[in-house]
Coordinates of C-alpha atoms and ligand atoms in Angstrom, one line a residue:
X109 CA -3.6 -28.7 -8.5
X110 CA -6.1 -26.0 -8.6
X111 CA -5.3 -22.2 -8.2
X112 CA -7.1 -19.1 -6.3
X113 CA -7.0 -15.6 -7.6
X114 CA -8.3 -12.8 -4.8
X115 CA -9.4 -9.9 -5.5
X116 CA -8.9 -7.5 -2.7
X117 CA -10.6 -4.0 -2.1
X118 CA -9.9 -1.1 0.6
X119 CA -7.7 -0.9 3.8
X120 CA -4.3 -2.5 4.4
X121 CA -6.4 -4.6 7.4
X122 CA -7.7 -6.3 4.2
X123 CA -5.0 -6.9 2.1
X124 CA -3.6 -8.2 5.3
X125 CA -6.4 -11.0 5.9
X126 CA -6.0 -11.4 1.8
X127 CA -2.8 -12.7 2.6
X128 CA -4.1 -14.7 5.5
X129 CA -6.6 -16.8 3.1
X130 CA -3.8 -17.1 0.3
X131 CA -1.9 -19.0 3.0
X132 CA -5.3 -21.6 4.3
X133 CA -5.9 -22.2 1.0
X134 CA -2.1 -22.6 -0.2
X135 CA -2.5 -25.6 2.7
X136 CA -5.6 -27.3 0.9
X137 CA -3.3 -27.4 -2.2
X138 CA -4.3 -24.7 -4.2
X139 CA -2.0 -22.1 -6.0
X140 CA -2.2 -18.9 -6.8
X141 CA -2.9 -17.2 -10.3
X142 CA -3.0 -13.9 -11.2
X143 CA -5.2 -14.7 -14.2
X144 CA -8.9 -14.7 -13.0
X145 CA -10.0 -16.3 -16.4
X146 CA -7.4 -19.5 -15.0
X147 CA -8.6 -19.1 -11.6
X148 CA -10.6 -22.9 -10.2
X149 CA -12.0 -20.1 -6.6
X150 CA -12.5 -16.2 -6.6
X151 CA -12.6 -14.5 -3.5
X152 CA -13.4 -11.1 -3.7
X153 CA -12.1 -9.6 -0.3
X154 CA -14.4 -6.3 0.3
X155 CA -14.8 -2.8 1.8
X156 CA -18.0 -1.7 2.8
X157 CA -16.5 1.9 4.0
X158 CA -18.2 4.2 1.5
X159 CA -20.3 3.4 -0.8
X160 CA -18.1 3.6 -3.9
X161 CA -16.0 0.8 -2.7
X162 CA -19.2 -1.5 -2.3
X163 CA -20.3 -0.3 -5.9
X164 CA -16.8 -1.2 -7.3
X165 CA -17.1 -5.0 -5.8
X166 CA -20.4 -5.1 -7.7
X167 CA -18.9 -4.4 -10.5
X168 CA -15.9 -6.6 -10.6
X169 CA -18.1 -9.5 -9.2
X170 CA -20.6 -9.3 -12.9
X171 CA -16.9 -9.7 -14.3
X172 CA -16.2 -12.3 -12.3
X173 CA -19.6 -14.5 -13.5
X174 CA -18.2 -15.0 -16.6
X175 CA -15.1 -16.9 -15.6
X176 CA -17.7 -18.4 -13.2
X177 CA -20.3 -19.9 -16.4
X178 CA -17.1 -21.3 -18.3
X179 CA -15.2 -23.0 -16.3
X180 CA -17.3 -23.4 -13.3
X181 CA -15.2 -21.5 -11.1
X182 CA -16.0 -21.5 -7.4
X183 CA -17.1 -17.5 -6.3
X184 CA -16.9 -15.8 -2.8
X185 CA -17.1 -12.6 -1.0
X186 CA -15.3 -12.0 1.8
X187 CA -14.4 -8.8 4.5
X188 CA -16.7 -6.1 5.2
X189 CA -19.7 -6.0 2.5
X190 CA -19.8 -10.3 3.2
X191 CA -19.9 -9.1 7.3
X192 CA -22.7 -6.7 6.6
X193 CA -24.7 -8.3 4.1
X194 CA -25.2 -11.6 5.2
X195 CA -27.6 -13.9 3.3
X196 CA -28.6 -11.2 1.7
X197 CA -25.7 -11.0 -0.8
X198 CA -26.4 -14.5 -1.7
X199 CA -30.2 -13.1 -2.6
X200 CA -28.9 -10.2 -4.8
X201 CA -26.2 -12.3 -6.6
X202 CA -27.7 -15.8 -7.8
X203 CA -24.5 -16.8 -8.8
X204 CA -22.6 -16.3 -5.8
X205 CA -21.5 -19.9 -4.0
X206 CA -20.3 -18.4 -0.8
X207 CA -19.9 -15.4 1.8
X208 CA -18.1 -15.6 4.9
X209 CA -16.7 -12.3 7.2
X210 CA -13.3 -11.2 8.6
X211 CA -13.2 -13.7 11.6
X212 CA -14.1 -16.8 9.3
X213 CA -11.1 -16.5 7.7
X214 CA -9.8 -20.0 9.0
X215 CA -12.6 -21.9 8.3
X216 CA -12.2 -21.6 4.6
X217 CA -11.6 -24.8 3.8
X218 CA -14.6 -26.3 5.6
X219 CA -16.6 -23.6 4.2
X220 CA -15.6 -24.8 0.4
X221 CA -16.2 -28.4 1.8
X222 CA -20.1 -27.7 1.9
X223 CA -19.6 -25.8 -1.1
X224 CA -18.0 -28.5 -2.8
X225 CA -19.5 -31.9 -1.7
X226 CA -22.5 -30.3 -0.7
X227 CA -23.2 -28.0 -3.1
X228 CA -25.0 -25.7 -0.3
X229 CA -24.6 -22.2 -0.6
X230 CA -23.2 -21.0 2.7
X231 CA -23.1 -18.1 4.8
X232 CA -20.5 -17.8 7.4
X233 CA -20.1 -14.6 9.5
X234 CA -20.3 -15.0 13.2
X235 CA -18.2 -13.1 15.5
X236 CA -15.4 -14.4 17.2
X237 CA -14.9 -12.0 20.3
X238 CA -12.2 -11.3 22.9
X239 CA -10.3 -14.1 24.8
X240 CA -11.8 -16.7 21.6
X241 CA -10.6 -15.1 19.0
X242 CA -7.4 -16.8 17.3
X243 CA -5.3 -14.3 15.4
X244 CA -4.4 -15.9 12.4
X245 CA -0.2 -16.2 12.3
X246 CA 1.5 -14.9 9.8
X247 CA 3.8 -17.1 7.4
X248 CA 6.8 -15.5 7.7
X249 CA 7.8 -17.5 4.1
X250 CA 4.9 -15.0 2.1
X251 CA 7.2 -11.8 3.5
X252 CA 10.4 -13.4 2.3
X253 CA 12.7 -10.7 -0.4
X254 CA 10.6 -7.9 1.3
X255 CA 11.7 -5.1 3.2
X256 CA 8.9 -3.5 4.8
X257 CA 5.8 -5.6 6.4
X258 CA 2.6 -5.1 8.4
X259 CA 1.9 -7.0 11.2
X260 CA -1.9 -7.0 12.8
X261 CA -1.9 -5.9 16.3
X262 CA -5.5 -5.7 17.0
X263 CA -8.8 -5.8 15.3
X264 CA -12.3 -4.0 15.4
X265 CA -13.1 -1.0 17.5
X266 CA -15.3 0.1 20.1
X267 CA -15.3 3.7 19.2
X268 CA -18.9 5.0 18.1
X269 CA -18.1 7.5 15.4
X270 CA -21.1 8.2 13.7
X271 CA -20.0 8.1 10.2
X272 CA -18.3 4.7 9.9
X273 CA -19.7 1.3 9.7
X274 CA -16.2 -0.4 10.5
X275 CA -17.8 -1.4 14.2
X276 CA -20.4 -2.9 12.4
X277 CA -18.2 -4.9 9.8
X278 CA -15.1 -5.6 12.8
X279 CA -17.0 -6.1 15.7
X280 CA -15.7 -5.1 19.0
X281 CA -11.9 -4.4 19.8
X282 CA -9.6 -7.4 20.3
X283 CA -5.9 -7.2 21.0
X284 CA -3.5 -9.5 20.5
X285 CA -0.9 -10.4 23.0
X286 CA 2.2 -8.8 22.7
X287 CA 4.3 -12.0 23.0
X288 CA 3.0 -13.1 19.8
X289 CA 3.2 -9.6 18.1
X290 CA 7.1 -9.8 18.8
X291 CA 7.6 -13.1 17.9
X292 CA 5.7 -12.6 14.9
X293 CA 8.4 -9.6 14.1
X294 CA 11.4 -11.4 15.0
X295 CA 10.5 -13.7 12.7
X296 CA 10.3 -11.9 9.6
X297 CA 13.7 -10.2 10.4
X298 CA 14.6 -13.7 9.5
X299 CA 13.4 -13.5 6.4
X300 CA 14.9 -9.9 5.4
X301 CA 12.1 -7.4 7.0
X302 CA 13.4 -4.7 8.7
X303 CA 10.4 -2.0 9.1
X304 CA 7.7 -2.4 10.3
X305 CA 3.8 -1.3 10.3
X306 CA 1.9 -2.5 13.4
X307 CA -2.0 -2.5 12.4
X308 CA -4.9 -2.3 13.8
X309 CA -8.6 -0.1 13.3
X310 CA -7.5 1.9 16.2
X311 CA -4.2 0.5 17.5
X312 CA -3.1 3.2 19.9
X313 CA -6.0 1.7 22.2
X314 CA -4.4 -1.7 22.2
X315 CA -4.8 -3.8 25.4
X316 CA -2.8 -6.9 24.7
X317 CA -0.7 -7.2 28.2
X318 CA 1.5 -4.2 27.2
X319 CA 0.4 -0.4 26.6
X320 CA 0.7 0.2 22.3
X321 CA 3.9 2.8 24.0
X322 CA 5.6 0.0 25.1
X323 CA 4.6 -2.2 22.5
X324 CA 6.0 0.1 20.1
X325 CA 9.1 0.3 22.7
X326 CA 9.7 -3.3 22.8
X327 CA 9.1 -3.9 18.9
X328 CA 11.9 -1.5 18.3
X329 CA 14.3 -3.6 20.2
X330 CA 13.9 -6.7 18.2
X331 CA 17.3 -7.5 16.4
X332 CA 17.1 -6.4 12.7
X333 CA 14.5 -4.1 12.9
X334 CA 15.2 -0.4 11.9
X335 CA 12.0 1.5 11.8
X336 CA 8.2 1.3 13.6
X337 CA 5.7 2.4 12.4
X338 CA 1.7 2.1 13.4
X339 CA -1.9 3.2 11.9
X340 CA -4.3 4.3 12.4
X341 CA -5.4 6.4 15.6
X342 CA -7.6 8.0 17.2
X343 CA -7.0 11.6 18.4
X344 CA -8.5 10.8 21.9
X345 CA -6.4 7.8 22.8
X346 CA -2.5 9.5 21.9
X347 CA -1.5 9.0 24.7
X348 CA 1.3 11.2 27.2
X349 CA 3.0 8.0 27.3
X350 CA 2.7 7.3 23.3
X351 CA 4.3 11.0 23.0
X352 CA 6.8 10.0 24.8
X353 CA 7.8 7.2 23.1
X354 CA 8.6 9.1 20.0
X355 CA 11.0 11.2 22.5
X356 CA 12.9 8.0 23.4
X357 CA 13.4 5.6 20.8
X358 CA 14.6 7.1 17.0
X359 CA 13.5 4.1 15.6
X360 CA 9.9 5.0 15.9
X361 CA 9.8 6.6 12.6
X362 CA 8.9 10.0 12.6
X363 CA 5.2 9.9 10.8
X364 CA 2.3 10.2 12.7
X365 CA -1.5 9.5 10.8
X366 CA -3.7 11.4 12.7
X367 CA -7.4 11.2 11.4
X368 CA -8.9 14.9 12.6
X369 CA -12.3 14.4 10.4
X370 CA -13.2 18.0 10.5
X371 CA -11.9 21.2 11.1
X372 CA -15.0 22.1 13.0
X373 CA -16.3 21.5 16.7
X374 CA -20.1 21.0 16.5
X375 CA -19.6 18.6 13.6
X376 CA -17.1 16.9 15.2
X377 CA -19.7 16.8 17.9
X378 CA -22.0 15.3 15.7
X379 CA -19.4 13.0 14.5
X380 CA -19.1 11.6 18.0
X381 CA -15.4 12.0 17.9
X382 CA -14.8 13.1 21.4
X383 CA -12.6 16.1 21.0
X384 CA -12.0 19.2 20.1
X385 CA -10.1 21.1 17.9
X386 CA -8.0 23.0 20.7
X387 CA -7.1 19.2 22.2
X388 CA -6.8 17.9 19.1
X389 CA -3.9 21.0 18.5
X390 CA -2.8 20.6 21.9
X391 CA -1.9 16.9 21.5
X392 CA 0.2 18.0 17.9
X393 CA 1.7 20.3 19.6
X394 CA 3.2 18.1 22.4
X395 CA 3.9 15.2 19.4
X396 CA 6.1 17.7 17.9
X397 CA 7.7 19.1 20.6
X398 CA 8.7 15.6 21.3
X399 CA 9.8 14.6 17.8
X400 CA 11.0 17.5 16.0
X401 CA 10.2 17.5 12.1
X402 CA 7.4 14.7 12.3
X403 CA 5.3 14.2 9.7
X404 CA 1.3 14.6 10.6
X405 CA -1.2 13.6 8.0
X406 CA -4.6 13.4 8.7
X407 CA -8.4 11.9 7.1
X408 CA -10.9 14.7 6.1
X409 CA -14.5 13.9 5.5
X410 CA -16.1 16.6 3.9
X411 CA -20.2 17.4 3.4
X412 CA -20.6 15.4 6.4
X413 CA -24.5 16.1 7.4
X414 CA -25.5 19.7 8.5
X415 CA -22.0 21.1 7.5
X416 CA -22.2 24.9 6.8
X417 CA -19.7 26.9 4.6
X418 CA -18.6 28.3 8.3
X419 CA -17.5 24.5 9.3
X420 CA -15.9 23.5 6.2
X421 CA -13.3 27.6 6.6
X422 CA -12.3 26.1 9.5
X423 CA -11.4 22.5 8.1
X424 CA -9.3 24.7 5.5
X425 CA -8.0 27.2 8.5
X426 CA -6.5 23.9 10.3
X427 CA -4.8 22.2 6.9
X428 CA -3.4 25.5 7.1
X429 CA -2.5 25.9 10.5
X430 CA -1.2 22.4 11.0
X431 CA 0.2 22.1 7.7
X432 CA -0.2 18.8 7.4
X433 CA 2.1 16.3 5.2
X434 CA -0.4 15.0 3.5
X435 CA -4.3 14.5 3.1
X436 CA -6.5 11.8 2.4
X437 CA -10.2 13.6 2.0
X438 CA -13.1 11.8 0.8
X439 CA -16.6 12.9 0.4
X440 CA -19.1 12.2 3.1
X441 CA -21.3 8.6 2.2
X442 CA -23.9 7.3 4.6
X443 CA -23.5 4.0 5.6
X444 CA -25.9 1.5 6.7
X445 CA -26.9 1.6 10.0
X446 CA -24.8 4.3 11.5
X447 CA -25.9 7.4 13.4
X448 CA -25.2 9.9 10.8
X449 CA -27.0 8.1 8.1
X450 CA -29.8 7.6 10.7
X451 CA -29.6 11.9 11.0
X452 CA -29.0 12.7 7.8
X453 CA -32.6 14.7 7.4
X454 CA -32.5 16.2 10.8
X455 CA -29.0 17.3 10.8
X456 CA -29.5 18.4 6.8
X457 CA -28.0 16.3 4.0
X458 CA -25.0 18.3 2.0
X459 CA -25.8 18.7 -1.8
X460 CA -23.2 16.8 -4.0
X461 CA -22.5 19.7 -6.1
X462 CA -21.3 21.3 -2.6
X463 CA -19.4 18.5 -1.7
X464 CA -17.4 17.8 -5.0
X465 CA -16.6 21.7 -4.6
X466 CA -15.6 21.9 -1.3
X467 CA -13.3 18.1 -1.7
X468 CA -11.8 20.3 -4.7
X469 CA -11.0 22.9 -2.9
X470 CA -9.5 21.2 0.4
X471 CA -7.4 19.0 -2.3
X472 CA -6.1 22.0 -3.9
X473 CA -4.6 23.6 -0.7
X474 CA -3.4 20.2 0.6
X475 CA -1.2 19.9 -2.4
X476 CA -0.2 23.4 -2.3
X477 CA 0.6 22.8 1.1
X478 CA 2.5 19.4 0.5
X479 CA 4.6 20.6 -2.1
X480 CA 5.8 23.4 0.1
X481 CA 7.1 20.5 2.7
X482 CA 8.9 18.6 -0.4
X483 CA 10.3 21.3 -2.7
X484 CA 12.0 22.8 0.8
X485 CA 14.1 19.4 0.4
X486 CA 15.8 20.2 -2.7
X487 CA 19.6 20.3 -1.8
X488 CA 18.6 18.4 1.1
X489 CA 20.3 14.8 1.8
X490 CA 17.5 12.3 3.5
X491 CA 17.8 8.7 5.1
X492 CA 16.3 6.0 2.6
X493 CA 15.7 2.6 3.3
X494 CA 15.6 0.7 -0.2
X495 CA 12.6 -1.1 -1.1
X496 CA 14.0 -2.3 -4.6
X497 CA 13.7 -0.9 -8.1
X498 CA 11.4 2.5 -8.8
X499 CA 8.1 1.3 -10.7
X500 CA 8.2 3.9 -12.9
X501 CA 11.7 3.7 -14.0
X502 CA 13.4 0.0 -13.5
X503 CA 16.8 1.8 -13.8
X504 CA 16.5 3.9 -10.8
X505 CA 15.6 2.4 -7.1
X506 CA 13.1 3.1 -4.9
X507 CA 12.5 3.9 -0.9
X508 CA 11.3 5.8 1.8
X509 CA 12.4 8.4 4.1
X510 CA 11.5 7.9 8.2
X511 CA 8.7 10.5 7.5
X512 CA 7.5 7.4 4.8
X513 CA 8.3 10.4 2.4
X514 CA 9.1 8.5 -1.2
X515 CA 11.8 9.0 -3.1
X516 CA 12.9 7.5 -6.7
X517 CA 16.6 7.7 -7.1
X518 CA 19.5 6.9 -9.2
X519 CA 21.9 4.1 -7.4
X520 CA 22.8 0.8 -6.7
X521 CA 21.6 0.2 -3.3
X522 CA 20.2 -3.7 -3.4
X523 CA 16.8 -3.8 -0.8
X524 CA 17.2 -3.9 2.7
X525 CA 19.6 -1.2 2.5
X526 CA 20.0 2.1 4.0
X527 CA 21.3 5.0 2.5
X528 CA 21.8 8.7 2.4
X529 CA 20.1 10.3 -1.1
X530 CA 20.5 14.3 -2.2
X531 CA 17.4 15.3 -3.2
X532 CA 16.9 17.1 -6.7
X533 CA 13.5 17.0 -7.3
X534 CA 9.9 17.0 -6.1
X535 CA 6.7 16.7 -6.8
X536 CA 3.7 17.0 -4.1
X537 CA 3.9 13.7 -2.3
X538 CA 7.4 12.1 -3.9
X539 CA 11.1 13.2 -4.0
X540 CA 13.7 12.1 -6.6
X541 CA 17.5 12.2 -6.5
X542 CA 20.8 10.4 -6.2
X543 CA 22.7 7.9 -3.7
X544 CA 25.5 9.6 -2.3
X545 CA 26.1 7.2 0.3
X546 CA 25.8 3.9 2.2
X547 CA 24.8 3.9 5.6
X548 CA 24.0 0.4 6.1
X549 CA 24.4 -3.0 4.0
X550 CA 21.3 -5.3 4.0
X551 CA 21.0 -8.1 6.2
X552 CA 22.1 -11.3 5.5
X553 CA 19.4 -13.6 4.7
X554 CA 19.4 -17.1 4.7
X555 CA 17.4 -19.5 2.2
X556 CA 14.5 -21.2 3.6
X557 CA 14.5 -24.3 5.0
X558 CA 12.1 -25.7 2.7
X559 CA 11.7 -24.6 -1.1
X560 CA 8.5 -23.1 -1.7
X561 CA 7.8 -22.3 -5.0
X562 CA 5.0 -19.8 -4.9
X563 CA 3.6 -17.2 -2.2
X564 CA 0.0 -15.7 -1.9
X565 CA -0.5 -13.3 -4.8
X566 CA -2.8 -10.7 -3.8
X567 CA -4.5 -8.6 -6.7
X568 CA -5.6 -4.8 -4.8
Ligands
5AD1378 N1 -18.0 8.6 4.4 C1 -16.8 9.1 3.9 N2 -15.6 8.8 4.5 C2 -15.6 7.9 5.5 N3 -14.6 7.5 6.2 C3 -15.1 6.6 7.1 N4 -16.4 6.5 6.9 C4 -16.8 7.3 6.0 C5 -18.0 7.7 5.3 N5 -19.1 7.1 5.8 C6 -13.2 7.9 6.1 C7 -12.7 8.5 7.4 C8 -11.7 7.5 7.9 C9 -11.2 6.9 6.6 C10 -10.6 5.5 6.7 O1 -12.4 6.8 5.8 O2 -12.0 9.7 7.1 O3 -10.7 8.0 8.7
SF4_1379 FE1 -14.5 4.1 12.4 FE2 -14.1 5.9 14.4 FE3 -13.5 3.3 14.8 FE4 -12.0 4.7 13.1 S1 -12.3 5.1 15.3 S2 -12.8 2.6 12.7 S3 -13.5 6.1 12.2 S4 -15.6 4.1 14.4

């Protein structure tokens, strides 16, 4: 028997098609390992969206040689650097045996074939577009003795922002139908799920029969599951109808990731984002009217090209104005082949000292801002649905609230369960307290049909 370790890097979409290649290969007989040094095939499963995360996968991957020159371990790159670097990561790294992109994820096991018998070194990373493209099934079996799961919903986008090299690395948007989506759902309530995550690069465009609205609508209905949730979007496409949603169904939890970019409407404009600030706020507003108490958090890309001190006030003015939940902020990285990179002299490249500053100073008002939201909880009793035991503290359990707020608590609550916690203390972006009540037992689950000893083991 031989046995695969993956490495994966970046987005949930990734760790997603991780999984995905755990379960082709676990069907050519191989295990996994979470030892590289044991491992017989590598796959390092890669992000290409800035351009730390490509230097990271560098990095690991002159590990990875080593293991590679003693026991002649097979070595491969997949997801977005493989999709954007072609052959030419099999010129830069001599020791590489393989590279294959998101949508050659099935053909793994002809792909180590050639490798194999053929010793060729292959390249695989043609597009697979529209009414071709197969989206890989989940097995339900890997979710089994979890609580909360993603489920894919669609993949690529066609948006153009100028920043980001996903089109480039995902192709064009393709949605998958929605009879599959909810099968796919139904069964891993089987199996014990009972949230959640429907993904996608830009979900709330999703064309797969059914509007997302009512894809979200109908998901919520499938026996077992308690809470939907979705990411990411993009401002222009929230829909009325999406709002609306949120009105009509509790069980679309209350959490909405919003990426704004920038606080700022000629970069936005630059950024090809198609909005503005004022629809942008104007959209928020309606969301909350709707769904009283959700929480918004939002992407930031500061020292994007040509932004001025001016800009960046009024990225800080709307952190403060919208008070968001939470922030993730990165600094601005130019990526091959996209617009901005292509602009960067014209438009006038950011200094790095400026960046770092600025990053430092959006951070330190976001958590200002986010410890606000939590430290208001204290005394406070929230809805948690138990993941399982805390990982900082195996004695106390671990969960979320519907705004996917987490919370580290003493009690007894076994995993699938929901129940009420007072909160005693917070910190920025976690809450801690104690179980003061059950509101709901776990499901019943029953064993599988067929004993399987191990799942896909996914290193991120
Ligand atoms: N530089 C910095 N951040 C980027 N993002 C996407 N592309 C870039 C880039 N070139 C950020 C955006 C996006 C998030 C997933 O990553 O904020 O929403
Ligand atoms: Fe990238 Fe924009 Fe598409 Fe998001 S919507 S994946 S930022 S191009």
């Amino acid at each position: 028997m031989k046995r695969y370790f993956i490495h994966t890097f970046g987005c949930q979409m990734n760790v997603n098609d991780s999984l995905r290649m755990g379960e082709v290969l676990g069907k050519l007989d191989y295990r996994p390992t979470p030892v590289a040094e044991e491992a017989d095939l590598i796959i390092l499963n890669t992000c290409s969206i800035r351009e730390k995360a490509e230097d990271k996968m560098l990095s690991a991957l002159g590990r990875y040689r080593t293991v590679k020159l003693s026991r002649g371990t097979l070595l491969g790159v997949g997801g977005c650097v493989a999709q954007q670097e072609k052959d030419r990561l099999l010129k830069k790294v001599p020791y590489l045996d393989f590279v294959f992109g998101p949508d050659s994820i099935a053909r793994l096991p002809e792909i180590l074939q050639r490798v194999q018998d053929e010793r060729e070194r292959v390249v695989e990373t043609a597009w697979v577009d529209s009414e071709e493209y197969v989206f890989p099934r989940a097995d339900p079996e890997t979710s089994r003795g979890k609580v909360t799961e993603f489920v894919t919903v669609m993949k690529g986008c066609d948006n153009v922002c100028s920043f980001c090299v996903v089109p480039h690395t995902r192709g064009r948007e393709v949605s998958r139908a929605f009879p599959e989506v909810l099968g796919e759902v139904a069964d891993l309530t089987r199996v014990g799920v009972r949230e959640v995550t429907l993904i996608g690069q830009n979900v709330n465009s999703y064309r797969g029969g059914i509007s997302f609205a009512q894809l979200l609508l109908r998901t919520a209905e499938v026996p077992g599951i308690e809470r939907v949730r979705f990411t990411t979007s993009h401002p222009h496409d929230l829909s009325d109808e999406l709002i609306e949603a949120f009105r009509l169904q509790p069980k679309i939890a209350p959490h909405f990731h919003l990426p704004v970019q920038s606080g700022s409407d000629p970069v936005l404009k630059r950024m090809r984002r198609d909005y503005t600030i004022e629809q942008y706020l104007e959209r928020l507003e309606k969301l909350r009217e709707a769904r009283p108490g959700i929480a918004v958090t939002t992407d930031i890309i500061v020292g994007f090209p040509g932004e001025t001190e001016e800009d960046f006030a009024l990225t800080l003015a709307l952190t403060e104005k919208v008070r968001y939940e939470n922030q993730f902020s990165f600094i601005y990285s130019p990526r091959p082949k996209t617009g901005a990179a292509l602009r960067e002299k014209d438009w006038g490249a950011v200094p790095h000292e400026v960046k770092i500053e600025r990053l430092e100073r959006l951070q330190k008002m976001q958590r200002r801002i986010s410890a606000e939201i939590t430290s208001a909880l204290v005394g406070q009793e929230v809805e948690v649905l138990v993941e399982g035991a805390s990982r900082y503290n195996p004695l106390k359990r671990f969960g979320r609230t519907p705004e996917n707020r987490t919370v580290n608590f003493d009690g007894d609550a076994p995993a699938g369960a929901m129940v009420k916690v007072l909160v005693e203390h917070t910190t920025p972006n976690q809450l801690s307290g104690k179980q003061t009540a059950m509101l709901m037992e776990p499901m019943v689950v029953p064993p599988p049909e067929v004993e399987r000893p191990e799942f896909p083991q996914i290193v991120a």
